Tab-separated table of C-alpha atoms in Angstrom:
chain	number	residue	atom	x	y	z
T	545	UNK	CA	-80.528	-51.455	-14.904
T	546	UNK	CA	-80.858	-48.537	-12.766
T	547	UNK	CA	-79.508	-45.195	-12.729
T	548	UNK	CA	-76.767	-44.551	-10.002
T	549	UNK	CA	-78.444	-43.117	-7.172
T	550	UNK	CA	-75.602	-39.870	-7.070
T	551	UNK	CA	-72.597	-39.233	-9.090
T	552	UNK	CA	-69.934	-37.258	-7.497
T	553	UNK	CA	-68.040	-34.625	-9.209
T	554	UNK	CA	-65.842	-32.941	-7.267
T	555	UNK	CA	-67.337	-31.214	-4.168
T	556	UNK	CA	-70.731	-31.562	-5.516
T	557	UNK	CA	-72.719	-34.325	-5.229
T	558	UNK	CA	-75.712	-35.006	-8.352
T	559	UNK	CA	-78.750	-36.959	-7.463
T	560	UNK	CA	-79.607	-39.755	-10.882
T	561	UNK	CA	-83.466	-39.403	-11.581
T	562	UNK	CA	-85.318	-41.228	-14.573
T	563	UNK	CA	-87.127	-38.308	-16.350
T	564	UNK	CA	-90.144	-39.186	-17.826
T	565	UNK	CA	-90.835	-38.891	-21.348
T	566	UNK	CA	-94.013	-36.369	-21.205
T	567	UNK	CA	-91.936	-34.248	-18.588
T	568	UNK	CA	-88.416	-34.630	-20.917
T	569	UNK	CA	-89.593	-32.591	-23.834
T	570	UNK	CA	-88.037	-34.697	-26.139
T	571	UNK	CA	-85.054	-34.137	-24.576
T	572	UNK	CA	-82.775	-37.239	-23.437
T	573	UNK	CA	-81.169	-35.368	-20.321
T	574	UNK	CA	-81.349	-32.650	-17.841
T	575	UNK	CA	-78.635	-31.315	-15.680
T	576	UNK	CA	-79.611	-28.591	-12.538
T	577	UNK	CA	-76.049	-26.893	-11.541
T	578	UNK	CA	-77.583	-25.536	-8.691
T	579	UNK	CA	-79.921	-28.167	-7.235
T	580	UNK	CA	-76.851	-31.147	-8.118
T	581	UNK	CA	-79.880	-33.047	-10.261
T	582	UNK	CA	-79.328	-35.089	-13.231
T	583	UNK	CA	-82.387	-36.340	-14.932
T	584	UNK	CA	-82.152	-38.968	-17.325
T	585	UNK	CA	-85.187	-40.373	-20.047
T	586	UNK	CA	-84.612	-44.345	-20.179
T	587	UNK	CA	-88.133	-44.972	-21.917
T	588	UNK	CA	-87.510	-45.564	-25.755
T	589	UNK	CA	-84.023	-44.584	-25.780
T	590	UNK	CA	-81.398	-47.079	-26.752
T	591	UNK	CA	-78.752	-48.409	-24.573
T	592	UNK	CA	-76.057	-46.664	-25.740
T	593	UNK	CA	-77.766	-43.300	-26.275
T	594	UNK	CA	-78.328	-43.902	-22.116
T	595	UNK	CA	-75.302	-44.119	-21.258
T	596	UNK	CA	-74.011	-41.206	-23.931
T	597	UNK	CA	-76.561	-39.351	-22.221
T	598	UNK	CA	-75.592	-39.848	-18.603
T	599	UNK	CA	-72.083	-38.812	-19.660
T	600	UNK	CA	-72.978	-35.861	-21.188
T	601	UNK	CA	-74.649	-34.495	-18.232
T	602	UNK	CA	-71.923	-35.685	-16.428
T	603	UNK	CA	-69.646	-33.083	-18.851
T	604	UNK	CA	-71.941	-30.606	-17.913
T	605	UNK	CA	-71.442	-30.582	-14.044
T	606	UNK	CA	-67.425	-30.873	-15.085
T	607	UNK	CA	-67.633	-27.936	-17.014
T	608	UNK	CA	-69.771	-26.205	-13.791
T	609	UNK	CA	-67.309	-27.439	-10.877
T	610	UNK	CA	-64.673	-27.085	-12.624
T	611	UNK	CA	-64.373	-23.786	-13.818
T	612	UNK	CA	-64.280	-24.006	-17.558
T	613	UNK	CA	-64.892	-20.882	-19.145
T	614	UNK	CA	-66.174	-20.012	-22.757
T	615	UNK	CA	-62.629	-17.981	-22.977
T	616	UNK	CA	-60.773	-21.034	-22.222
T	617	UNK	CA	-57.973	-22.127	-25.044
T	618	UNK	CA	-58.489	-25.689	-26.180
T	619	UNK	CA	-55.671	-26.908	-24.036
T	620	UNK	CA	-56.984	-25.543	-20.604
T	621	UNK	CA	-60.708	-26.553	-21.319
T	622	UNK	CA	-59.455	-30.609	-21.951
T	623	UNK	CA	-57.081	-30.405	-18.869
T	624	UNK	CA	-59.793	-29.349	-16.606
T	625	UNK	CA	-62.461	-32.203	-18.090
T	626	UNK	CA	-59.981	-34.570	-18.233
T	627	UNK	CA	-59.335	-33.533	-14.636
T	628	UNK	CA	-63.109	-33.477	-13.593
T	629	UNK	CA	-63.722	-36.613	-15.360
T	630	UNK	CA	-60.793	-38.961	-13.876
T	631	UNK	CA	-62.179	-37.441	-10.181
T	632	UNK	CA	-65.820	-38.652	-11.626
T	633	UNK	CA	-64.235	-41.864	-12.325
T	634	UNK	CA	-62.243	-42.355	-8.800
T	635	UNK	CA	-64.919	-41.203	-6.282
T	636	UNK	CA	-67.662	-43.305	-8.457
T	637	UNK	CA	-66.970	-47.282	-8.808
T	638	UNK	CA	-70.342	-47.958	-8.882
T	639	UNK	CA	-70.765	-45.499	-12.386
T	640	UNK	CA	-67.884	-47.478	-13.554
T	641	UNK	CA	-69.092	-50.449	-13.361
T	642	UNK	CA	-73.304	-49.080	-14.450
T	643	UNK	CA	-71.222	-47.751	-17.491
T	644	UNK	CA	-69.236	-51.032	-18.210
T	645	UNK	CA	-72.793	-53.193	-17.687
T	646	UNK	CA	-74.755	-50.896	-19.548
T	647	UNK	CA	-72.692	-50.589	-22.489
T	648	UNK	CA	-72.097	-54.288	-22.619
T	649	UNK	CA	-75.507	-54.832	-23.334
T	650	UNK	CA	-76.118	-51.781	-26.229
T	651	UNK	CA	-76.187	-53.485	-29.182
């Protein structure tokens, strides 16, 4: 299954590339705040782990749009992801349903 072409998160809108393994690092994901990239590894990386990853990065252009600061309490840090991530959720069926699909099939 491919990776959603872009993911938008709330004015900004991230391009989805597969990052290949020799070019990853050993890393599983990428995010560029400035350029809006996400890059993703999908060779020898289990389903789930994908799909973890995807969100993570996701989390990380939250955290970026969104404000959050280091200085943040606890409180104001989840009320601005949980924030970003329901506007993640409404402006992206299409992840919805990836994520659904994807995770359906991690064993």
């Amino acid at each position: 299954m491919k990776l959603p072409a872009k993911i938008k998160v709330g004015y900004a809108a991230y391009s989805c590339e597969v990052w290949l393994g020799n070019k990853a690092r050993g890393n599983l994901g990428e995010t560029d705040l400035v350029k809006h990239t996400m890059r993703i590894r999908l060779e020898d990386v289990a389903l789930a782990e994908i799909a973890n990853t995807l969100l993570h990065e996701i989390f990380h252009a939250i955290y970026s749009v969104f404000h959050v600061k280091n200085s943040d309490l606890e409180e104001e840090v989840v009320a601005k992801m949980s924030t970003g991530f329901q506007c993640v959720l409404q402006d992206n069926p299409a992840l919805v349903k990836w994520l659904v699909e994807y995770l359906k099939r991690a064993p």
